[in-house]
Short mmCIF file of C-alpha atoms in Angstrom, two decimals:
data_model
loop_
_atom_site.label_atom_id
_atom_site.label_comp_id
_atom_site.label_asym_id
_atom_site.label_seq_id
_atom_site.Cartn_x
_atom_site.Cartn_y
_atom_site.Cartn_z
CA UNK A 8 -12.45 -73.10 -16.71
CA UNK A 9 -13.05 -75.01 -20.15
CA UNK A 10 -16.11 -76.13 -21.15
CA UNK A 11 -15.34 -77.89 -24.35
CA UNK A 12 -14.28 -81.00 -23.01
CA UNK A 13 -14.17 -83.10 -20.10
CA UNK A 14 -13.23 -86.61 -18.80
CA UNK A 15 -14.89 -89.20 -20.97
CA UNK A 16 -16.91 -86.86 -22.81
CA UNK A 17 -16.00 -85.45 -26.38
CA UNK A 18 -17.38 -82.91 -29.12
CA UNK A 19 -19.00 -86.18 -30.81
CA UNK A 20 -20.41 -86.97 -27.71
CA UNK A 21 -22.31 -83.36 -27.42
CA UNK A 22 -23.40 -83.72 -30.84
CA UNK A 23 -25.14 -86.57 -30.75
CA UNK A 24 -27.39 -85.43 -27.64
CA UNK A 25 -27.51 -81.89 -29.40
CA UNK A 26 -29.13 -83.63 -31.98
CA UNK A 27 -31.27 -86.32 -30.70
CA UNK A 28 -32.82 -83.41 -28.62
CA UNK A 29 -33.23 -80.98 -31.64
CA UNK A 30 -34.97 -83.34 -33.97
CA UNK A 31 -37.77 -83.84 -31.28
CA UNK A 32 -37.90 -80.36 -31.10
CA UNK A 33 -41.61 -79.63 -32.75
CA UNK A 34 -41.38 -78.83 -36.31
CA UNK A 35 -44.86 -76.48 -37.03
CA UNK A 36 -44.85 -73.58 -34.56
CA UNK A 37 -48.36 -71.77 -34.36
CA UNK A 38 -49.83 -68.64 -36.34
CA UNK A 39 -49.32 -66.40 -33.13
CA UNK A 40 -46.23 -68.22 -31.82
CA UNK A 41 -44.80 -67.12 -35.55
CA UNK A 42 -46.20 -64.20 -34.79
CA UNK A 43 -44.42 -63.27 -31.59
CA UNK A 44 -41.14 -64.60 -32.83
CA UNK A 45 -41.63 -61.77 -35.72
CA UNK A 46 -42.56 -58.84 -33.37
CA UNK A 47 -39.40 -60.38 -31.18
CA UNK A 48 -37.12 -60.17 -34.35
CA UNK A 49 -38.35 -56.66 -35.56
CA UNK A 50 -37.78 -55.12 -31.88
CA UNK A 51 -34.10 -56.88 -31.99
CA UNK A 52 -33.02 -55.24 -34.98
CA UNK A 53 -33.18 -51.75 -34.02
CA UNK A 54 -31.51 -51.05 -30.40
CA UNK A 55 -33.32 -47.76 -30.45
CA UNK A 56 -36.63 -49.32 -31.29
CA UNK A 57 -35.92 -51.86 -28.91
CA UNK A 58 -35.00 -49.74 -25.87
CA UNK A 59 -38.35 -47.35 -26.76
CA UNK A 60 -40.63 -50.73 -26.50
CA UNK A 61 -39.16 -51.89 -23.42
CA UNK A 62 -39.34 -48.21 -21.80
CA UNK A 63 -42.94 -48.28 -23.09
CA UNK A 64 -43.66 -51.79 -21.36
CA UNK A 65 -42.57 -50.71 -18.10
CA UNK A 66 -44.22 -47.55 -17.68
CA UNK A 67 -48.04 -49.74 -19.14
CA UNK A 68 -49.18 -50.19 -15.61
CA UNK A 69 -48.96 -46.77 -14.51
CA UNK A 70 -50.77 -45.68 -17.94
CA UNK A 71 -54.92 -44.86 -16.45
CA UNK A 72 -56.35 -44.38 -20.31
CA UNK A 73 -56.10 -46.34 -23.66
CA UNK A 74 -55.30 -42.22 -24.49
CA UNK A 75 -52.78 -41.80 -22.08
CA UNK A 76 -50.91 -45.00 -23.21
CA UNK A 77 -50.91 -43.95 -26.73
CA UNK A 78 -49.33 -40.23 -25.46
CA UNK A 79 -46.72 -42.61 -23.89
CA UNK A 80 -46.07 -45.03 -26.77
CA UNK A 81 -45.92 -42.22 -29.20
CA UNK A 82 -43.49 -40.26 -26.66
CA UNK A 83 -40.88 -43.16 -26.90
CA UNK A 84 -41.45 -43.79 -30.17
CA UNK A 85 -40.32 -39.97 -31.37
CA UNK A 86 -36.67 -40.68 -29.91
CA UNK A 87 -36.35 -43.36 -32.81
CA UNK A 88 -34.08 -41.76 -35.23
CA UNK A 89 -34.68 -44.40 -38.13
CA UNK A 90 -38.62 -45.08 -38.30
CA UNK A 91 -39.67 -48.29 -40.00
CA UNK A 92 -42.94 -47.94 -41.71
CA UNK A 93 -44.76 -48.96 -39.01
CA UNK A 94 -43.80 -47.02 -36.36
CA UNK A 95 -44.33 -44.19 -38.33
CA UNK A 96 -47.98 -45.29 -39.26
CA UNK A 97 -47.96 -45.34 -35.49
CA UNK A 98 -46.83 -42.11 -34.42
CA UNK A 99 -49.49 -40.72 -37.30
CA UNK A 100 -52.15 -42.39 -35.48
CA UNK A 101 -51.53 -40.97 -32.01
CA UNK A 102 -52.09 -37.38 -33.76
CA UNK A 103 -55.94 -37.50 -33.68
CA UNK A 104 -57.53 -38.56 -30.43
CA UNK A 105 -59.61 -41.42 -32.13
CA UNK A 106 -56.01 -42.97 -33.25
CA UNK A 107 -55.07 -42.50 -29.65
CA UNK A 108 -57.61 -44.63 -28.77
CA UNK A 109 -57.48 -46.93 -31.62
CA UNK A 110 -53.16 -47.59 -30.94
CA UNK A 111 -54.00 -47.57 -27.09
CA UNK A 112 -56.77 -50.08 -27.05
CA UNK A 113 -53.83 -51.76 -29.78
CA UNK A 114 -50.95 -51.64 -27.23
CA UNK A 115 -52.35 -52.53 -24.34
CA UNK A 116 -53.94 -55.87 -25.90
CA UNK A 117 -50.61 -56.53 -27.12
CA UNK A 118 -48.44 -56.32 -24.07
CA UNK A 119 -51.02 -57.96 -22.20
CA UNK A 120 -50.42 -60.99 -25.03
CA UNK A 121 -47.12 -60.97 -24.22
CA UNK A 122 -47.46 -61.06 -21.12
CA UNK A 123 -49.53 -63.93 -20.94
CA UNK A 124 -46.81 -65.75 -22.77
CA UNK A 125 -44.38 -65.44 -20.05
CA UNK A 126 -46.71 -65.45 -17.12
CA UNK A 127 -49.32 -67.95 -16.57
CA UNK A 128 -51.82 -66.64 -14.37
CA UNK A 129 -52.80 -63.41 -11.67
CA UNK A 130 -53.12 -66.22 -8.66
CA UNK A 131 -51.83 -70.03 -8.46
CA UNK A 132 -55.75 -70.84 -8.83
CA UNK A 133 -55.70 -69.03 -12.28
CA UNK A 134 -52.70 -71.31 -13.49
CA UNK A 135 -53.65 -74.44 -11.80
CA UNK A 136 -55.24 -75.66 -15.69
CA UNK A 137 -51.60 -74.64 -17.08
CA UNK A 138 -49.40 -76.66 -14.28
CA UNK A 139 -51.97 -79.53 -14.69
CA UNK A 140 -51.16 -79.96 -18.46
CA UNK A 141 -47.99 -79.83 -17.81
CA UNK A 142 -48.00 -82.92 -15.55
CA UNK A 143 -50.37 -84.67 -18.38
CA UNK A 144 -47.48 -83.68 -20.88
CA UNK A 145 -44.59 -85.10 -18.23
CA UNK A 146 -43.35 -81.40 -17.46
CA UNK A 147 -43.05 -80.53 -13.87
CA UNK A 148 -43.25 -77.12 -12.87
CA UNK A 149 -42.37 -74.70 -10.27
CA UNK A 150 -44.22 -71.47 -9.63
CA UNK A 151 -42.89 -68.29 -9.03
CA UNK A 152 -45.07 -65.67 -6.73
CA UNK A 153 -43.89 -62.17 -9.22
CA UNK A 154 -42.72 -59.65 -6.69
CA UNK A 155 -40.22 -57.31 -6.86
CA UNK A 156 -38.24 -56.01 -3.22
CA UNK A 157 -40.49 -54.68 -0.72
CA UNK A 158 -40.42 -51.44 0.56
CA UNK A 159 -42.35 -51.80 3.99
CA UNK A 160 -42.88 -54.83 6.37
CA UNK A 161 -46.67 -54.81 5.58
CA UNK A 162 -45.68 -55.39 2.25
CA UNK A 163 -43.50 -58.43 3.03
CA UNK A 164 -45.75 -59.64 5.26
CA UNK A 165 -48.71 -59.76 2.34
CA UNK A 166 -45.50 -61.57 0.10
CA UNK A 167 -45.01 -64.13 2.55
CA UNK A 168 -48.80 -64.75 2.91
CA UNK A 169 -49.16 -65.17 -0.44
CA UNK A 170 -46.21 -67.68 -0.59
CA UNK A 171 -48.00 -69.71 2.03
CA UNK A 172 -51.42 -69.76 -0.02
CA UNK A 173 -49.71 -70.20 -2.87
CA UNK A 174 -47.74 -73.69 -1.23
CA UNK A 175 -51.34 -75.19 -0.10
CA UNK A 176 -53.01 -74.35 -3.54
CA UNK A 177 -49.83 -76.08 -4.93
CA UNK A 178 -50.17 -79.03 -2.69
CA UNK A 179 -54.06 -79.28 -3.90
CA UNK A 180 -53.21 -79.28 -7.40
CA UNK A 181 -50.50 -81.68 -7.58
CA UNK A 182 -52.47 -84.20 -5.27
CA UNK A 183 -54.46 -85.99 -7.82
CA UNK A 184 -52.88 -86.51 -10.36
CA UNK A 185 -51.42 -89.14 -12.42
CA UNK A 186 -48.27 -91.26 -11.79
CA UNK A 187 -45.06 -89.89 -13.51
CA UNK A 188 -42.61 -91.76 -11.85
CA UNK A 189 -39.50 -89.83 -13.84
CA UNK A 190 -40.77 -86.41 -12.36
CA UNK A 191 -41.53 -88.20 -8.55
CA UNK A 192 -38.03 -89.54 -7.86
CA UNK A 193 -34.32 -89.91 -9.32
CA UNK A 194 -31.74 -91.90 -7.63
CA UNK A 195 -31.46 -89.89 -4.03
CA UNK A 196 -35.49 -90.31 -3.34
CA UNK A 197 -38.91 -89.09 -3.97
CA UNK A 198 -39.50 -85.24 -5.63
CA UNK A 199 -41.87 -82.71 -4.60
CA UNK A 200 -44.86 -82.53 -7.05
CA UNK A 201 -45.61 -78.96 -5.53
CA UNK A 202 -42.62 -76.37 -6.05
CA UNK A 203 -42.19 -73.07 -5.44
CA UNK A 204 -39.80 -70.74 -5.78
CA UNK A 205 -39.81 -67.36 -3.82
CA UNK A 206 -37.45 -64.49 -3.49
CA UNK A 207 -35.78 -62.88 -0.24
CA UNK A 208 -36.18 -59.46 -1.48
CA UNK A 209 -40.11 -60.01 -1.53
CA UNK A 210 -39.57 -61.13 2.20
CA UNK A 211 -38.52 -58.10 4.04
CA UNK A 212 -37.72 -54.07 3.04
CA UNK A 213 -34.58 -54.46 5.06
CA UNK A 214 -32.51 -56.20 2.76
CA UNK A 215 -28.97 -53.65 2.19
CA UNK A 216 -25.79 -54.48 1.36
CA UNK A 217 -24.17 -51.79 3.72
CA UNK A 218 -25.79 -54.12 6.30
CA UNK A 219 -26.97 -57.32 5.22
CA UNK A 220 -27.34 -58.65 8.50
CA UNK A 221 -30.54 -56.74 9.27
CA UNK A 222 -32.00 -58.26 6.62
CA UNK A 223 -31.50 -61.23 7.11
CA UNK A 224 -32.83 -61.16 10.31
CA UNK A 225 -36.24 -59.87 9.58
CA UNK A 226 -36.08 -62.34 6.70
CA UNK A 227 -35.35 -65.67 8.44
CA UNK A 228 -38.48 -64.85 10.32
CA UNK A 229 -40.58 -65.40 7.35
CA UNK A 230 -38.95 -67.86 5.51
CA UNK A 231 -38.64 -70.01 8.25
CA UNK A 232 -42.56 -69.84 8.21
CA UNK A 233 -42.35 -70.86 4.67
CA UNK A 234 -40.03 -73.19 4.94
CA UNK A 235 -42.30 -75.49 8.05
CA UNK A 236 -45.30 -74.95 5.69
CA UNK A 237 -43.35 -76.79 2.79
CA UNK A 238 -42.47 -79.14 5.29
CA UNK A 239 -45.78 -79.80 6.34
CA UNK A 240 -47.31 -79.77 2.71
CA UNK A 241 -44.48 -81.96 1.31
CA UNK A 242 -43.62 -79.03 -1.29
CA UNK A 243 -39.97 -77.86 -2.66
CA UNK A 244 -39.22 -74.19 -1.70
CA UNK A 245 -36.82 -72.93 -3.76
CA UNK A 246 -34.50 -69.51 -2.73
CA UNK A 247 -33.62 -67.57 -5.90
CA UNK A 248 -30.84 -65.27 -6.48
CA UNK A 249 -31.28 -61.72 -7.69
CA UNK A 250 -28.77 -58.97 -7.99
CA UNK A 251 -24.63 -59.27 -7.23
CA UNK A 252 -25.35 -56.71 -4.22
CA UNK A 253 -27.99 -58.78 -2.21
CA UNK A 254 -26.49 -62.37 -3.14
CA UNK A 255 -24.15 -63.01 -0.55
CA UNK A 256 -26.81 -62.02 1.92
CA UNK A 257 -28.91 -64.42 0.63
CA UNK A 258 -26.51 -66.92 0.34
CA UNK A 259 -25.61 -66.66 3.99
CA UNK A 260 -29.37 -66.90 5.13
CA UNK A 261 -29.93 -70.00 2.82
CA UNK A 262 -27.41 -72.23 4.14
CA UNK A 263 -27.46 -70.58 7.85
CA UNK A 264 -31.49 -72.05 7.88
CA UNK A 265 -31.13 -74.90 6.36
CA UNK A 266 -28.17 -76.09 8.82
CA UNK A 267 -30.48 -75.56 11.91
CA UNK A 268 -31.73 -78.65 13.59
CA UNK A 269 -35.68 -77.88 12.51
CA UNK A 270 -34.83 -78.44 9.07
CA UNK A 271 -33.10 -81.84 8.98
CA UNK A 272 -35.91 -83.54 8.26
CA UNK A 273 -37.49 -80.91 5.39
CA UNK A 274 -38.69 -79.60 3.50
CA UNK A 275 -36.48 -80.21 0.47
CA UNK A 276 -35.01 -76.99 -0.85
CA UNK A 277 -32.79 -75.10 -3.14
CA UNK A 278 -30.63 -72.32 -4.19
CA UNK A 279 -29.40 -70.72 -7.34
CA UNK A 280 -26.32 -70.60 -8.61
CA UNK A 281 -25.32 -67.77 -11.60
CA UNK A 282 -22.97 -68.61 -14.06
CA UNK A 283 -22.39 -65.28 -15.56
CA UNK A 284 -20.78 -64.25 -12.20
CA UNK A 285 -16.98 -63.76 -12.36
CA UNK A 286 -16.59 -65.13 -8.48
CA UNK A 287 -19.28 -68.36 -9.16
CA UNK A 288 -17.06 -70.93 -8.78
CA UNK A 289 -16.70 -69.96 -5.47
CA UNK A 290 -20.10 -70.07 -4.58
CA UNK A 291 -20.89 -73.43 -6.44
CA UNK A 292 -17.90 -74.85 -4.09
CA UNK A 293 -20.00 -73.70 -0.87
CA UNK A 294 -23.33 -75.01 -1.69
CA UNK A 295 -21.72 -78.29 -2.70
CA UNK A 296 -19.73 -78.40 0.89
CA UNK A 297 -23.15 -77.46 2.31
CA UNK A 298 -24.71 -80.47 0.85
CA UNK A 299 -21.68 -82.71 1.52
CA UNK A 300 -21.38 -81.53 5.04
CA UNK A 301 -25.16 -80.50 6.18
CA UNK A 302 -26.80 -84.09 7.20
CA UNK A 303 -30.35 -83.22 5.59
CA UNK A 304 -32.95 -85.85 4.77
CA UNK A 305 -33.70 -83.91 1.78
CA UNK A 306 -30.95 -83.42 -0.79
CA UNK A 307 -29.99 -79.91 -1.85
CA UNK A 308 -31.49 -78.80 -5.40
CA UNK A 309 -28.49 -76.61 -7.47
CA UNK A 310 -30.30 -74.53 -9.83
CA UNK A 311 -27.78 -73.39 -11.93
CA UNK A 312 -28.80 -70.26 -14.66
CA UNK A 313 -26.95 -68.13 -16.42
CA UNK A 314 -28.10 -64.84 -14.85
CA UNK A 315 -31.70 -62.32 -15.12
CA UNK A 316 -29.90 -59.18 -14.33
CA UNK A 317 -26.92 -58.64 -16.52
CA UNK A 318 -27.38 -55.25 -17.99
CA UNK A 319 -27.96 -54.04 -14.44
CA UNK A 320 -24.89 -55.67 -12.99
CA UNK A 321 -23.03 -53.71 -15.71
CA UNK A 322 -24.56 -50.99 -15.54
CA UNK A 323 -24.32 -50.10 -11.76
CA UNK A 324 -20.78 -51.34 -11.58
CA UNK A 325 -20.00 -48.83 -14.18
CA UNK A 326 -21.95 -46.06 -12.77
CA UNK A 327 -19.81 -46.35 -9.42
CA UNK A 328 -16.38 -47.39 -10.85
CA UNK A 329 -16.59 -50.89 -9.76
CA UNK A 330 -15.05 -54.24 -10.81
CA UNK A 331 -17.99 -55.32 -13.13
CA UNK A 332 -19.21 -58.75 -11.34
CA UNK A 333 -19.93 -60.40 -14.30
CA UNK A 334 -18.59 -61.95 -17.53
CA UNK A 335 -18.67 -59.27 -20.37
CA UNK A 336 -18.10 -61.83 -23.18
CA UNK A 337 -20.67 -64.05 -23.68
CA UNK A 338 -18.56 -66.52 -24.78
CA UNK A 339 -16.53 -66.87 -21.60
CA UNK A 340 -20.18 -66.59 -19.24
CA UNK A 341 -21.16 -69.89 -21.36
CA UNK A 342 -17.84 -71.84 -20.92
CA UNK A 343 -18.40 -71.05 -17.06
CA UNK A 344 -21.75 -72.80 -16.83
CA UNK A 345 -20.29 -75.54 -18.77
CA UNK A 346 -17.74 -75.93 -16.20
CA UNK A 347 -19.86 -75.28 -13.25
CA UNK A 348 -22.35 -78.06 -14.62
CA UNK A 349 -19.69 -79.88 -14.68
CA UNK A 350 -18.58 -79.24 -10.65
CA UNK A 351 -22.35 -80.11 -10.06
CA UNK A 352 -22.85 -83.23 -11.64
CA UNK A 353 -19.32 -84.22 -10.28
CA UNK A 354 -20.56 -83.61 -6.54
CA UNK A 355 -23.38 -85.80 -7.65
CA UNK A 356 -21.30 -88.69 -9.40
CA UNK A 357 -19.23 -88.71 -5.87
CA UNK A 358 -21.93 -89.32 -3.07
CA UNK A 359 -23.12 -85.91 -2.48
CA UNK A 360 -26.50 -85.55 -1.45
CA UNK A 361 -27.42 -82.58 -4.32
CA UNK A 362 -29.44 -82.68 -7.56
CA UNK A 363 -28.01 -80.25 -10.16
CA UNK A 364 -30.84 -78.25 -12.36
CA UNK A 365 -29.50 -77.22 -15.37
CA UNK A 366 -31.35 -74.28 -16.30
CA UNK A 367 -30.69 -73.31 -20.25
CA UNK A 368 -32.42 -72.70 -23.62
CA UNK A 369 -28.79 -72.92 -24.89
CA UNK A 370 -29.35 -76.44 -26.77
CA UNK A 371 -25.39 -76.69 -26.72
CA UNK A 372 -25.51 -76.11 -22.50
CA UNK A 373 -27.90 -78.82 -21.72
CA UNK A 374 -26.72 -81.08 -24.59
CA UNK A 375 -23.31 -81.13 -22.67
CA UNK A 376 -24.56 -81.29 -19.08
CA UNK A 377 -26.51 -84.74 -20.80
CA UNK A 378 -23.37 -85.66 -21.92
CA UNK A 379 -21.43 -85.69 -19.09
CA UNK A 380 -24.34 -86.99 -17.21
CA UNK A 381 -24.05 -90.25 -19.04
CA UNK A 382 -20.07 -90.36 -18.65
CA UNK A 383 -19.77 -89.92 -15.32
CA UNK A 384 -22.32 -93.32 -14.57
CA UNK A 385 -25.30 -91.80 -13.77
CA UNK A 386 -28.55 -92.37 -14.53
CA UNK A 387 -30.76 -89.33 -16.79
CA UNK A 388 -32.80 -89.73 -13.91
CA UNK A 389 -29.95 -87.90 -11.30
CA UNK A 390 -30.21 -84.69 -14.25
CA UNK A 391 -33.22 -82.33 -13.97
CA UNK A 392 -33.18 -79.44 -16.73
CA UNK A 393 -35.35 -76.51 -16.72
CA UNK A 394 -36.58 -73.72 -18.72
CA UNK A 395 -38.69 -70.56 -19.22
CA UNK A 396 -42.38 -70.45 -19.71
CA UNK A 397 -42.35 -68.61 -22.85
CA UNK A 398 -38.86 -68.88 -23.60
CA UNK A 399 -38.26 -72.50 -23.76
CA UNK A 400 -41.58 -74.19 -24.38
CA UNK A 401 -40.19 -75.72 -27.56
CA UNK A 402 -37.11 -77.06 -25.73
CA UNK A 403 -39.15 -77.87 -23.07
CA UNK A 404 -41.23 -80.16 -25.12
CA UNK A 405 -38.12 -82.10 -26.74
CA UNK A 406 -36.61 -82.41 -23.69
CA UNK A 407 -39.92 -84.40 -22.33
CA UNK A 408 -40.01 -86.29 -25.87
CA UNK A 409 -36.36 -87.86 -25.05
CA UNK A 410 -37.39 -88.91 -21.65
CA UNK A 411 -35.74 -86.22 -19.81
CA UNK A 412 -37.03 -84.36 -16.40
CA UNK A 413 -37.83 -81.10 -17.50
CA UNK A 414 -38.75 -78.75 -14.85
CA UNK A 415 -40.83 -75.59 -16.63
CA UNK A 416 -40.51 -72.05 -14.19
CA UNK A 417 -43.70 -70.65 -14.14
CA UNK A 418 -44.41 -67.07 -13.23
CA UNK A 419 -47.18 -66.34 -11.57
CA UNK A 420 -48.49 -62.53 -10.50
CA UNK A 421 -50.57 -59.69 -11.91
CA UNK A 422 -49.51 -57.45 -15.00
CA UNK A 423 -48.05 -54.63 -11.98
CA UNK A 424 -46.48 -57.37 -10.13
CA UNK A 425 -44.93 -59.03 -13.49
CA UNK A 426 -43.71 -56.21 -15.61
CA UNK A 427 -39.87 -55.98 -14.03
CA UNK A 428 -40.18 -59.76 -15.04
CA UNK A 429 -41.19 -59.47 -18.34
CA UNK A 430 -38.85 -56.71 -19.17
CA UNK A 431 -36.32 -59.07 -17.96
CA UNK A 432 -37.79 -62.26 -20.46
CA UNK A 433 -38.00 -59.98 -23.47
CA UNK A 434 -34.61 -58.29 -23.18
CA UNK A 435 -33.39 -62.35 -23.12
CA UNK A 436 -35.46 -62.91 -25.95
CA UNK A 437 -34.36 -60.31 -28.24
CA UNK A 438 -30.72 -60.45 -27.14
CA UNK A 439 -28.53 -60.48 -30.51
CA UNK A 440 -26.02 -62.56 -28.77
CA UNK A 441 -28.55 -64.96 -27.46
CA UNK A 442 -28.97 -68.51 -28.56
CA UNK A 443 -32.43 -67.84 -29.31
CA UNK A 444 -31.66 -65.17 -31.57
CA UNK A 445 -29.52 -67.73 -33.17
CA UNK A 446 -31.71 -70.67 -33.14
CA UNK A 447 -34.42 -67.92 -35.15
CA UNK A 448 -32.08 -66.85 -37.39
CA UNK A 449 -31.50 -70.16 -38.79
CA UNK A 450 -28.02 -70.89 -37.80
CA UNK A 451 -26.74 -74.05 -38.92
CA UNK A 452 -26.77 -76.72 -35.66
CA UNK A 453 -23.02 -77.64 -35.66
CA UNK A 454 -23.00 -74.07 -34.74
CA UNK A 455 -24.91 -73.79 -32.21
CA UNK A 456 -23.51 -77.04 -31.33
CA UNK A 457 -20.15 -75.98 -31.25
CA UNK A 458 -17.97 -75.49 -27.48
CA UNK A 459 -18.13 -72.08 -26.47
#
């Protein structure tokens, strides 16, 4: 699958919406956004150093004491081999008890900053002020309850609860606001204000791939509930992906429910598609036949990402002498989105009732899925892009400057609830083969411009 060109659109094409988009991009980034973008950079230069932080950042909700955090930070720490200066300050620190408390008091205020980067509030009430700016700024949003997979029925039960809180509170917020006609509607119909996006895995402690079909079963139970409360609230529910392991599962519930008669009229829903999976295509070429062949009033929302859970993917396949599920060159994971953009917007151009969501901070990615917007015929309007809260709030902003629907995912969850999550975000940010790491480093745009 090629990526560099298609039909109608060239390199010169690309480059033109790479670079209308990157000169709106906003030129004076804040003391503590410069700030984070420096801790990022010194964490991505060391692997060591890196991996230590991130073990560190996982284990800070368990930590009971500003002491006992500092006994854990310091314990990571000691595996570095080559200490910069400031680690070692560090590790001298958590020698006395007073540093312990000093470096503990220290940590925990800064992983709580970064979290609050990437996650915008405990409870949907908490972000409401953060979605509603976003609507003054023309940014839509869509909330995601944090969650990891449940372990007991109880526990899915309290997840689905929350989902169905969280859809009213979303429904509330969104109600009076102001008019932004290119977030309301593109050229299939009207859009959800409220969104939400929720995750099977959060909705029952049966989900295993030795037998998927239990489940889904206890599942479908709740997410039907969720999916009549959209309907009744006139809010998006969106179905994301996780792991390879669960995703056909998932897959199979999604388009089983929305094909039964009580859903033809709503709510309007979606599904993920991940490009850094080798078998993808495949996938894309179901959900498109489900929104060619499912008569919905609602058309089916495509978001398509690159992928959350790479390392793991590789990791487990490895670990059990499996085909490894997804694209080890980063190179060939980015030509697949490209093409699988492509496949989407395609669908689109040819009567299919489905809105692709290109999900990307890779300013090459959306450029191209712009591009090929306009030279297929439709309207910027039929394109919705989305990004990271945290990770893409530049982007985000350019993106809304041009006139573009920008879509910003917004976490939502406690610091317990969240961590998995932000492990996930900061691994993306500090990934040396990322295009963020790129963009930081200064590289020149025809290069980051340039067809994977």
């Amino acid at each position: 699958m090629g990526g560099g060109a298609t039909a109608g659109v060239t390199q010169d094409d690309v480059l033109a919406v790479g670079r209308a988009i990157h000169a709106a991009l906003p030129t004076g980034r804040g003391p503590r956004h410069a700030l984070d973008d420096r801790a990022m950079d010194f964490a991505a230069a060391d692997a060591e150093l890196r991996a230590a932080l991130f073990r560190f950042v996982d284990v800070v909700p368990a930590c009971h004491s500003l002491d006992d955090l500092a006994r854990h930070l310091t314990g990571f720490l000691g595996e570095v081999g080559d200490r910069p200066p400031a680690i070692a300050a560090a590790m001298r620190l958590g020698a006395t008890r007073a540093g312990r408390t000093a470096l503990g008091a220290a940590s925990a205020a800064g992983v709580k900053h970064m979290a609050h980067r990437f996650i915008v509030g405990a409870s949907v009430p908490d972000a409401t002020g953060v979605l509603r700016e976003l609507w003054h700024r023309g940014v839509a949003s869509s909330v995601d309850l944090l969650g990891e997979a449940t372990v007991t029925a109880q526990e899915a039960d309290r997840y689905a609860r929350r989902c169905r809180e969280a859809l009213q509170a979303l429904a509330d917020a969104h109600r009076d606001l102001p008019p932004r006609p290119h977030l309301e509607a593109d050229g299939l119909g009207a859009l959800p204000r409220a969104n939400l996006s929720v995750k099977v895995s959060a909705l029952t402690p049966l989900l295993r791939p030795e037998a998927p079909e239990l489940g889904q079963r206890d599942a479908a139970v709740r997410l039907r509930d969720l999916l009549r409360t959209a309907r009744e609230l006139g809010a998006h529910l969106h179905i994301d992906m996780e792991s390879f392991d669960s995703r056909e599962a998932i897959a199979e519930l999604v388009i089983d429910l929305l094909g039964e008669p009580e859903f033809a009229d709503g709510p309007s829903a979606g599904v993920v598609l991940q490009a850094y999976l080798r078998d993808s295509p495949e996938l894309c070429d179901r959900f498109i036949g489900c929104a060619r062949d499912v008569p919905r009033r609602h058309p089916l929302v495509v978001r398509l990402v690159k992928g959350a859970y790479w390392d793991h993917e590789v990791v487990e396949a490895r670990q059990h002498g499996w085909s490894v599920p997804v694209f080890e060159v980063k190179a060939e994971s980015d030509r697949n989105f490209e093409a699988l953009a492509r496949r989407l917007l395609e669908a689109r151009a040819a009567g299919v009732a489905l809105r692709p969501a290109i999900a990307s901070h890779n300013l090459r990615s959306v450029a191209y899925a712009v591009a090929v917007t306009r030279a297929l015929g439709l309207s910027d309007d039929d394109l919705e892009l989305q990004v990271l809260r945290g990770l893409g709030d530049d982007l985000q902003d350019a993106l809304a400057a041009c006139g573009l629907r920008v879509r910003t995912y917004c976490p939502v969850g406690d610091l317990v609830a969240g961590m998995a999550y932000l492990v996930r975000r900061l691994l993306e940010n500090t990934s040396n083969e990322g295009f963020l790491s790129a963009q930081h480093e200064g590289t020149a745009l025809e290069e980051l411009l340039a067809a994977p």
